[in-house]
Structures are given as structure tokens and as C-alpha cells.
Short mmCIF file of N, CA and C in Angstrom, two decimals:
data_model
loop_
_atom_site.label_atom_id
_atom_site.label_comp_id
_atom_site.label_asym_id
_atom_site.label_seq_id
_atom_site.Cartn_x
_atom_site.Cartn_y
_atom_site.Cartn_z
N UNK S 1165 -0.78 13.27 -36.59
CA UNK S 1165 -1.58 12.26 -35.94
C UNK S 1165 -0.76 10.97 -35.85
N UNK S 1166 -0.86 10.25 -34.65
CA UNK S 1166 -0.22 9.07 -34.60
C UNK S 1166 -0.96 8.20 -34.99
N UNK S 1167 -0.93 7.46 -36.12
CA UNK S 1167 -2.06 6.39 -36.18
C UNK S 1167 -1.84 5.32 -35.42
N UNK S 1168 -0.51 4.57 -35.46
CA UNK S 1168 -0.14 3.56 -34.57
C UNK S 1168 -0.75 3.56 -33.23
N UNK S 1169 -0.37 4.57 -32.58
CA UNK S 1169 -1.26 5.16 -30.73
C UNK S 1169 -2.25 5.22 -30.95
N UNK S 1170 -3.25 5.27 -32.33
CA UNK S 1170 -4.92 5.32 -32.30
C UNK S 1170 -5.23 3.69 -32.63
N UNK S 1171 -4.33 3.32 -33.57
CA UNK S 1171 -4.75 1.58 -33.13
C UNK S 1171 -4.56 0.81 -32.04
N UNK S 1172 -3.47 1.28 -31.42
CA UNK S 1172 -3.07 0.46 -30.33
C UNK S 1172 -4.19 0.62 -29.17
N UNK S 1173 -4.50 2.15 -28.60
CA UNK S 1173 -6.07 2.39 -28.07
C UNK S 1173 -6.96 1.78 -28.63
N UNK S 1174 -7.57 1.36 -29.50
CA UNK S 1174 -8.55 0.68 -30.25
C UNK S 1174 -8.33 -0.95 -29.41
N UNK S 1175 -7.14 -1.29 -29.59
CA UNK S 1175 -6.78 -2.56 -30.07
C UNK S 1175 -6.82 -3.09 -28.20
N UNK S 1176 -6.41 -2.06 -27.09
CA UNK S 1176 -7.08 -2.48 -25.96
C UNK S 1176 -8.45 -2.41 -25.49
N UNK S 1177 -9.53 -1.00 -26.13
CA UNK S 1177 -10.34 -1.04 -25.98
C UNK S 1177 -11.13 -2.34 -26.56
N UNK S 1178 -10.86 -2.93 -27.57
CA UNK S 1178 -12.05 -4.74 -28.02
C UNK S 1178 -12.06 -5.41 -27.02
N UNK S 1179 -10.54 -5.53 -26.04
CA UNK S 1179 -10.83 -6.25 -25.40
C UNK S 1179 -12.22 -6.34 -24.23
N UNK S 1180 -12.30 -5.43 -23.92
CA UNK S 1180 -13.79 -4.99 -23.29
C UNK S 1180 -14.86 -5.67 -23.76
N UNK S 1181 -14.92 -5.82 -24.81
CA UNK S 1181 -16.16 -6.00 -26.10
C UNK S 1181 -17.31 -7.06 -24.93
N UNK S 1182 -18.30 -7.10 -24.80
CA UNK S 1182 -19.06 -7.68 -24.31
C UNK S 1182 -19.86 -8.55 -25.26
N UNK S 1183 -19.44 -9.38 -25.78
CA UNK S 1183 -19.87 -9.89 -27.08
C UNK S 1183 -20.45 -11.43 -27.02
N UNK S 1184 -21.44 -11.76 -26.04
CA UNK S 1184 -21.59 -13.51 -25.87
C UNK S 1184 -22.57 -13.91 -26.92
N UNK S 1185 -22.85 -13.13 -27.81
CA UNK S 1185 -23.52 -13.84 -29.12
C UNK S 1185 -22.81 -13.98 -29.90
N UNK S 1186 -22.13 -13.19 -30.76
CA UNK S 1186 -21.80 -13.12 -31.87
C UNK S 1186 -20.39 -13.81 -31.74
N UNK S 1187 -19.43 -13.65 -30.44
CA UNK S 1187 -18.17 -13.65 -30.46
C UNK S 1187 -17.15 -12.92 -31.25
N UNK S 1188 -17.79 -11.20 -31.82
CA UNK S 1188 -17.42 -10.61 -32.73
C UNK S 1188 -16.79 -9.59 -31.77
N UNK S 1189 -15.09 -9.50 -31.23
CA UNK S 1189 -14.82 -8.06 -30.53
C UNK S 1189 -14.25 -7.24 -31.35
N UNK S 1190 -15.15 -6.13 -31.36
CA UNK S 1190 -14.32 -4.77 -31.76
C UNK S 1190 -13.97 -3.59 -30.99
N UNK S 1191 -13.42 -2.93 -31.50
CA UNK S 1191 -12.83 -1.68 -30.38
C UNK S 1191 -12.40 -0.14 -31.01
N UNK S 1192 -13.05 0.67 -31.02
CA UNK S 1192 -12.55 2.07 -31.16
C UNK S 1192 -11.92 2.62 -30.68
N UNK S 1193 -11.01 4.02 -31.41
CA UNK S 1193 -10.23 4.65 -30.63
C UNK S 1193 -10.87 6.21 -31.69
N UNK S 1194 -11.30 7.32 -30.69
CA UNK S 1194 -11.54 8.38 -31.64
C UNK S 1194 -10.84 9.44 -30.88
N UNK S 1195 -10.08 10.19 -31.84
CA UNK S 1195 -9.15 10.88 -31.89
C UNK S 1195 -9.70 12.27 -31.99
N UNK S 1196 -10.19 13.28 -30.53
CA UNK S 1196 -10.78 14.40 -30.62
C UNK S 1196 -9.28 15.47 -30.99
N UNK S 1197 -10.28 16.56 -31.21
CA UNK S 1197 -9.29 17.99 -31.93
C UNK S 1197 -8.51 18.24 -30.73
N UNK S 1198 -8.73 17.77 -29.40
CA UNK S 1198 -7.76 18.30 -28.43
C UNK S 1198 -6.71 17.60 -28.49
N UNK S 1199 -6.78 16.14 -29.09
CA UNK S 1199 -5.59 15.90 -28.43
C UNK S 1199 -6.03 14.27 -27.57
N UNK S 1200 -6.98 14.28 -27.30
CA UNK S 1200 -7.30 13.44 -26.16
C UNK S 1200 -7.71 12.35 -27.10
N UNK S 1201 -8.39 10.71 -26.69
CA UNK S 1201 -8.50 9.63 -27.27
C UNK S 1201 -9.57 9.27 -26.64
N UNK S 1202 -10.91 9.59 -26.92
CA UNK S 1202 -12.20 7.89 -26.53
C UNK S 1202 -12.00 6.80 -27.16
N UNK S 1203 -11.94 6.05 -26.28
CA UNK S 1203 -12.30 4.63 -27.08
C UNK S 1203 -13.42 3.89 -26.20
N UNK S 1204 -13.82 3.22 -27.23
CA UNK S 1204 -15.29 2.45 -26.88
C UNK S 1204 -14.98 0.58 -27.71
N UNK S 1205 -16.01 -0.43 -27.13
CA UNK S 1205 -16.18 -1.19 -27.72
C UNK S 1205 -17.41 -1.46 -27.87
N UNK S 1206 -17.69 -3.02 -28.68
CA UNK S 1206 -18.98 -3.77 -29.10
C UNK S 1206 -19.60 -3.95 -27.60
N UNK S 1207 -21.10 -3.80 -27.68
CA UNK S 1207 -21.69 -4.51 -26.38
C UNK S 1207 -22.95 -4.54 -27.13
N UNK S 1208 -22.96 -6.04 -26.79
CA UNK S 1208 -24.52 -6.95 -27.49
C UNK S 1208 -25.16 -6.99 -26.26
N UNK S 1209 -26.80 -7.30 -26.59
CA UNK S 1209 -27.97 -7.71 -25.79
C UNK S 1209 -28.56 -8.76 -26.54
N UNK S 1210 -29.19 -9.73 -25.67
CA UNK S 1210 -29.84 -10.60 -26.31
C UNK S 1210 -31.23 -9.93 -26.84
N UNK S 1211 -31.22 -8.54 -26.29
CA UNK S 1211 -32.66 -8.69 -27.87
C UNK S 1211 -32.28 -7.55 -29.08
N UNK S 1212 -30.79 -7.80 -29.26
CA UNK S 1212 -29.84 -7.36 -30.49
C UNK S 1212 -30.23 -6.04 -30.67
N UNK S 1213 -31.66 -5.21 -30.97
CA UNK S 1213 -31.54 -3.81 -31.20
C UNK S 1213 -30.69 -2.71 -30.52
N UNK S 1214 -31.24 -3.14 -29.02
CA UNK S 1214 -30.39 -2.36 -27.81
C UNK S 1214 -28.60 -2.32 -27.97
N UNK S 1215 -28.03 -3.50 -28.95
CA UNK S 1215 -26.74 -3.88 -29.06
C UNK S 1215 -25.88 -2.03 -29.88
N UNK S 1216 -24.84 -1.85 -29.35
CA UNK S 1216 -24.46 -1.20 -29.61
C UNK S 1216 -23.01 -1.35 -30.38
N UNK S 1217 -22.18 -0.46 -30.99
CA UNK S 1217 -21.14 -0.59 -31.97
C UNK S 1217 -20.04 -0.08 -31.27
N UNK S 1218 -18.33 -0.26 -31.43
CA UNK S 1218 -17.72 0.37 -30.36
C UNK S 1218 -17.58 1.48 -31.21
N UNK S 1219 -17.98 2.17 -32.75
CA UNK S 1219 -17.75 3.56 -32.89
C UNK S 1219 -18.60 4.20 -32.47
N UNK S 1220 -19.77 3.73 -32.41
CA UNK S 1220 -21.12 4.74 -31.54
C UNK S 1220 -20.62 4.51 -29.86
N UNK S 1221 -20.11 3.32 -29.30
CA UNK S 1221 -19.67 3.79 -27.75
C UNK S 1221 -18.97 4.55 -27.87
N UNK S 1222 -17.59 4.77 -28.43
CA UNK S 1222 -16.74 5.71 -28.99
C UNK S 1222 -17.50 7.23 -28.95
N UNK S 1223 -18.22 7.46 -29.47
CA UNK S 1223 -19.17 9.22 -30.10
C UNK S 1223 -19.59 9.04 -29.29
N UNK S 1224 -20.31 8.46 -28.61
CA UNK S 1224 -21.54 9.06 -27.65
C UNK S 1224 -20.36 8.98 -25.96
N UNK S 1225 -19.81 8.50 -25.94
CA UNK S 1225 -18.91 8.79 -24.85
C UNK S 1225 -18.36 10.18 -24.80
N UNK S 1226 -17.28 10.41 -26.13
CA UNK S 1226 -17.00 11.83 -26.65
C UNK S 1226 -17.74 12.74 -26.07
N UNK S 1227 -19.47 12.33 -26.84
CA UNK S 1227 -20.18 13.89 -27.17
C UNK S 1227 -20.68 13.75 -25.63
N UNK S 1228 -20.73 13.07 -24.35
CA UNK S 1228 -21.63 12.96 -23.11
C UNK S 1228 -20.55 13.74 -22.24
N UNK S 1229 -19.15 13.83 -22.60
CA UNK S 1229 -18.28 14.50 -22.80
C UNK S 1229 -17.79 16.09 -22.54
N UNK S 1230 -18.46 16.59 -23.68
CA UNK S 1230 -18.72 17.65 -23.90
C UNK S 1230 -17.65 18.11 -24.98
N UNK S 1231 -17.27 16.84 -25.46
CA UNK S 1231 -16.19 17.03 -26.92
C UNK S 1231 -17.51 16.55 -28.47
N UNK S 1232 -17.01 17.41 -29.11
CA UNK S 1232 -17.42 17.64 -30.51
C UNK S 1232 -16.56 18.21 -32.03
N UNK S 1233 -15.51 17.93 -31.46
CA UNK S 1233 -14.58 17.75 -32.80
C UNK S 1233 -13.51 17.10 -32.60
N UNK S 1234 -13.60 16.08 -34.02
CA UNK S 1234 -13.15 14.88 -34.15
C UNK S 1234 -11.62 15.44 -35.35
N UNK S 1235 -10.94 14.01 -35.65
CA UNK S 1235 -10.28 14.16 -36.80
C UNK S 1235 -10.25 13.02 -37.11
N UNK S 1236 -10.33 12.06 -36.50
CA UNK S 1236 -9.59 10.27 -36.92
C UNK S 1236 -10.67 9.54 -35.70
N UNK S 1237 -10.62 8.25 -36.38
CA UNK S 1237 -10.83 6.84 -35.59
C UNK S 1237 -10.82 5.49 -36.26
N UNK S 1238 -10.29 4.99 -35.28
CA UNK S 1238 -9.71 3.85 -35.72
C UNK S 1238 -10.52 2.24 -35.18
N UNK S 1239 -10.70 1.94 -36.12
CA UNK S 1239 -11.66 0.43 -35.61
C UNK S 1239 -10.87 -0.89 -35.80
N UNK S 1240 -10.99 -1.82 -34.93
CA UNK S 1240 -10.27 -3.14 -35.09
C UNK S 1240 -11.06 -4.44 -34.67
N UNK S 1241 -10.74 -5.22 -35.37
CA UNK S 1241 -11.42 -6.75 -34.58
C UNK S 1241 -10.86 -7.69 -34.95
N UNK S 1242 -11.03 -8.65 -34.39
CA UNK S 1242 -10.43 -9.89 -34.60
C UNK S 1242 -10.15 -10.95 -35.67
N UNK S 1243 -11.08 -10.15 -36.85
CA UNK S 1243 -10.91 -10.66 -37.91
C UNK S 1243 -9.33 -10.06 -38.55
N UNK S 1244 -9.01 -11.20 -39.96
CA UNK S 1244 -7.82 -10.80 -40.49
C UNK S 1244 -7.78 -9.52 -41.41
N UNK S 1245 -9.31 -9.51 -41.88
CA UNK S 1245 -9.61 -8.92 -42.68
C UNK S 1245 -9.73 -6.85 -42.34
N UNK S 1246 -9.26 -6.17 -43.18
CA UNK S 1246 -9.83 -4.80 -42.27
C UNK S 1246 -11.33 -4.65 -42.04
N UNK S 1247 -11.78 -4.11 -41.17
CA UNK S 1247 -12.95 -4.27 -40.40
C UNK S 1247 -13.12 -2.65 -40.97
N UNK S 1248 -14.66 -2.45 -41.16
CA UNK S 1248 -14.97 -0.56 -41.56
C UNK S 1248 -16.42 -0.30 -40.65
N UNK S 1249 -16.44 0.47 -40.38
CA UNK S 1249 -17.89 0.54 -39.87
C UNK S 1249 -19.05 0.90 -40.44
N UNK S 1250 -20.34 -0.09 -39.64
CA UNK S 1250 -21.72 -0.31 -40.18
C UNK S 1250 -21.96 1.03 -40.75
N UNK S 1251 -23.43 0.83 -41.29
CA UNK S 1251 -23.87 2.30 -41.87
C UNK S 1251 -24.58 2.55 -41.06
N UNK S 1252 -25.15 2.29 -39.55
CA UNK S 1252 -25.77 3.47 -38.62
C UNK S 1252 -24.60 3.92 -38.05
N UNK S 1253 -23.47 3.30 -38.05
CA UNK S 1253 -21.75 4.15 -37.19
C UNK S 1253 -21.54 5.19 -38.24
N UNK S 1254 -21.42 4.99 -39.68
CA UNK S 1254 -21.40 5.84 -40.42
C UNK S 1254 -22.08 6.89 -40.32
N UNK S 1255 -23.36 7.16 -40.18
CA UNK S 1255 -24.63 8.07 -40.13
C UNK S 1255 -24.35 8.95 -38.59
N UNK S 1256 -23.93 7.82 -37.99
CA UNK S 1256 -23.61 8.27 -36.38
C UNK S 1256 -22.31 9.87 -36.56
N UNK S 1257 -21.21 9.25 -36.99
CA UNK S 1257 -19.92 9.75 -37.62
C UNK S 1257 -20.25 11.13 -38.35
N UNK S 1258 -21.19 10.82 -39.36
CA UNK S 1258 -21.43 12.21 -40.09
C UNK S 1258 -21.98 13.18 -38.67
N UNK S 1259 -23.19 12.77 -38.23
CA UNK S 1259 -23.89 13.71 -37.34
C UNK S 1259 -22.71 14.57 -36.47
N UNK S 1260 -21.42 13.96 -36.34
CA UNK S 1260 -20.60 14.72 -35.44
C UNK S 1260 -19.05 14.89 -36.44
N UNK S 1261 -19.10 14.59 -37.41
CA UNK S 1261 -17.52 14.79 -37.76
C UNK S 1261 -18.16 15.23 -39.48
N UNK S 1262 -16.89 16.05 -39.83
CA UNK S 1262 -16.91 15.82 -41.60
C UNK S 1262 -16.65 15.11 -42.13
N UNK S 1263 -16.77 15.39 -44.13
CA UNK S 1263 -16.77 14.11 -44.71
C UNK S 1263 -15.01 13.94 -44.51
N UNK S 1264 -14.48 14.96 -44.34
CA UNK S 1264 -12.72 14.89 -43.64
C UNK S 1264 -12.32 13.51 -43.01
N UNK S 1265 -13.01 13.52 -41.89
CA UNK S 1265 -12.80 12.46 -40.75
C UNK S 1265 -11.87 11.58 -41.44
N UNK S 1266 -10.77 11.45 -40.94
CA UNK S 1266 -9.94 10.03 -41.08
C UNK S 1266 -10.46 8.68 -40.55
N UNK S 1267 -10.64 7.50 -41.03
CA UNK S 1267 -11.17 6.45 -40.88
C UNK S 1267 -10.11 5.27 -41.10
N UNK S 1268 -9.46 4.85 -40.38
CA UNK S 1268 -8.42 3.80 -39.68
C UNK S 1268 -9.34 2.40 -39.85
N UNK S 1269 -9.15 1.42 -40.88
CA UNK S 1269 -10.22 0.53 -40.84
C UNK S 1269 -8.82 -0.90 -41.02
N UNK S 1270 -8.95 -1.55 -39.39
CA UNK S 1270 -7.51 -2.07 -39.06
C UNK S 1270 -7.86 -3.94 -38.87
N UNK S 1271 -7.17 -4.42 -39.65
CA UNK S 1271 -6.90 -5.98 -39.03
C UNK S 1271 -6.68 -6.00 -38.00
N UNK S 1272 -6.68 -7.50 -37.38
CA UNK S 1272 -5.93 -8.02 -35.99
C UNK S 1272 -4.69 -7.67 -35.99
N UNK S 1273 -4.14 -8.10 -36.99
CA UNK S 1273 -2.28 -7.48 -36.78
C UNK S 1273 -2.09 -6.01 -36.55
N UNK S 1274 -2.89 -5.45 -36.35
CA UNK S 1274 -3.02 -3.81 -36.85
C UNK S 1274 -2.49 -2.70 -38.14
N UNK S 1275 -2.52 -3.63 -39.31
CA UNK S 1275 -2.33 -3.32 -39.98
C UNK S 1275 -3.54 -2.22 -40.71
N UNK S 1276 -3.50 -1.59 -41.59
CA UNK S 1276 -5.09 -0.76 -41.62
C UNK S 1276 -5.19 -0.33 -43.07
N UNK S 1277 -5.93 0.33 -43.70
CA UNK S 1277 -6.41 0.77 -44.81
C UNK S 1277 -6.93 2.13 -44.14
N UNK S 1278 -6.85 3.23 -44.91
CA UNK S 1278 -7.11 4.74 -44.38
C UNK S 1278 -7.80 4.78 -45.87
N UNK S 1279 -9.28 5.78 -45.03
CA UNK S 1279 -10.18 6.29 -46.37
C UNK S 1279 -10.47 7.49 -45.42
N UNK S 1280 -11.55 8.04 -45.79
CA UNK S 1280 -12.25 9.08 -45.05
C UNK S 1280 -13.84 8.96 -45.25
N UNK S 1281 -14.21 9.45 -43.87
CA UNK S 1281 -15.61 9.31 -43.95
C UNK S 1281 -16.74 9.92 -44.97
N UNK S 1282 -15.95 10.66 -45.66
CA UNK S 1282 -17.00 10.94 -46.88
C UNK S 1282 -16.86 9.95 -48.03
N UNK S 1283 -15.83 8.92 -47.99
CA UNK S 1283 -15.50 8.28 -48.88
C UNK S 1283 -16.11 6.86 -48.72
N UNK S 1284 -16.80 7.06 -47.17
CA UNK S 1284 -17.24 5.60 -46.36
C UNK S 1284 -19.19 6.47 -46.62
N UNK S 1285 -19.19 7.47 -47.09
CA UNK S 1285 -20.76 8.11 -46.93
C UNK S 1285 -20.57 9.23 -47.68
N UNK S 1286 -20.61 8.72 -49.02
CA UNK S 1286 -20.65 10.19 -49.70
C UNK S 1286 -21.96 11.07 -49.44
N UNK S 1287 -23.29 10.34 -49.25
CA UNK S 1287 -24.31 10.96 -49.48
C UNK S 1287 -25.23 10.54 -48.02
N UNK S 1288 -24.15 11.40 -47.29
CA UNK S 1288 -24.70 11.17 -45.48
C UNK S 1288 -26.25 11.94 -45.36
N UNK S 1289 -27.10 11.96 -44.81
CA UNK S 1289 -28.26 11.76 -44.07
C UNK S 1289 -27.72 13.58 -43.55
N UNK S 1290 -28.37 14.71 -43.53
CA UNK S 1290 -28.30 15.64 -42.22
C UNK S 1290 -29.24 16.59 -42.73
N UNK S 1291 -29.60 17.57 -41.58
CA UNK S 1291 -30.80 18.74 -41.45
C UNK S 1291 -30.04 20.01 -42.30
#
């Protein structure tokens, strides 16, 4: 896996970010079993529920798709700090990937911290 090429996808997808509340851009890059790369970003609404995450634009792009296996994704924003994703992206993540999933959780510089999604949800939510 290239992680660098999954941040750098990430790191154009924020720019997208539709973000006029918060001024918070983030950007995904998810890394399906083929080979191929979704990336998604942040897009807010002013009546915030409807607001969406760029790892859920990310998955639900994927799965509308007709892709359903994952290995990696990588999140970034503008903060210095590494950025990880919320716990409905998490919950989102389990529903389609294992606790395997590589999780790329990247500063602005693109620097990153690697965990895995069972390590971000040990005790995920499923049927």
C-alpha cells in the first residue's frame, strides 16, 4: 500500500470541503481491495444534522459504487494536529470494513499516525 498516494488523494480531496460554518476542511482517501481510491470530503448544512463527514462521503461513494472491500483510509485537515474520525465515521467504517482496516489519521503536513479500525472501535455496533 502506498500511504503517501492515499494522503496525497485525501489531501486534494479537503480541498472540496464545503465547510462555511465551521471552517473545518477535511478530506478522505479510501483505498478499495481493487486497487482503485474514493475520496470524499466535509460538506456542512446550516441545519448541521444533514452535514456529512468526508469518511462517510468517502463509503457511501465506494458502496453507491458497487465496491465493498476496503483496506486503508486516510483522513486529513487543516489542523496541525492528526485528525481521526468521529464515532458515527467509525460505526460507518465497521458496517463496511474490518477491525483490520488501516486508518491513516494525518496532519496538514501529511505527516500521520497509523492504528486500525478495531483499535479506533474495539466494540463496534453490528447484526
Amino acid at each position: 500500500m502506498d500511504r503517501e498516494k492515499l494522503i496525497e488523494e485525501a489531501a486534494k480531496a479537503k480541498q472540496f470541503a464545503y465547510v462555511p460554518y465551521s471552517g473545518f476542511h477535511v478530506g478522505a482517501a479510501l483505498l478499495c481491495s481493487d486497487g482503485s481510491i474514493v475520496t470524499g470530503c466535509n460538506i456542512e448544512n446550516s441545519a448541521y444534522g444533514p452535514t456529512n463527514c468526508a469518511e462517510r462521503t468517502a463509503v457511501f461513494k465506494a458502496v453507491s459504487e458497487g465496491k465493498r472491500s476496503f483496506e486503508a483510509i486516510a483522513v486529513i485537515s487543516d489542523r496541525e494536529e492528526y485528525v481521526s474520525p468521529c464515532g458515527v465515521c467509525r460505526q460507518v467504517l465497521a458496517e463496511f470494513c474490518g477491525p483490520e482496516l488501516v486508518v491513516l489519521m494525518c496532519g496538514r503536513d501529511q505527516t500521520y499516525r497509523e492504528t486500525t479500525l478495531g483499535e479506533l472501535l474495539p466494540f463496534s455496533f453490528s447484526l
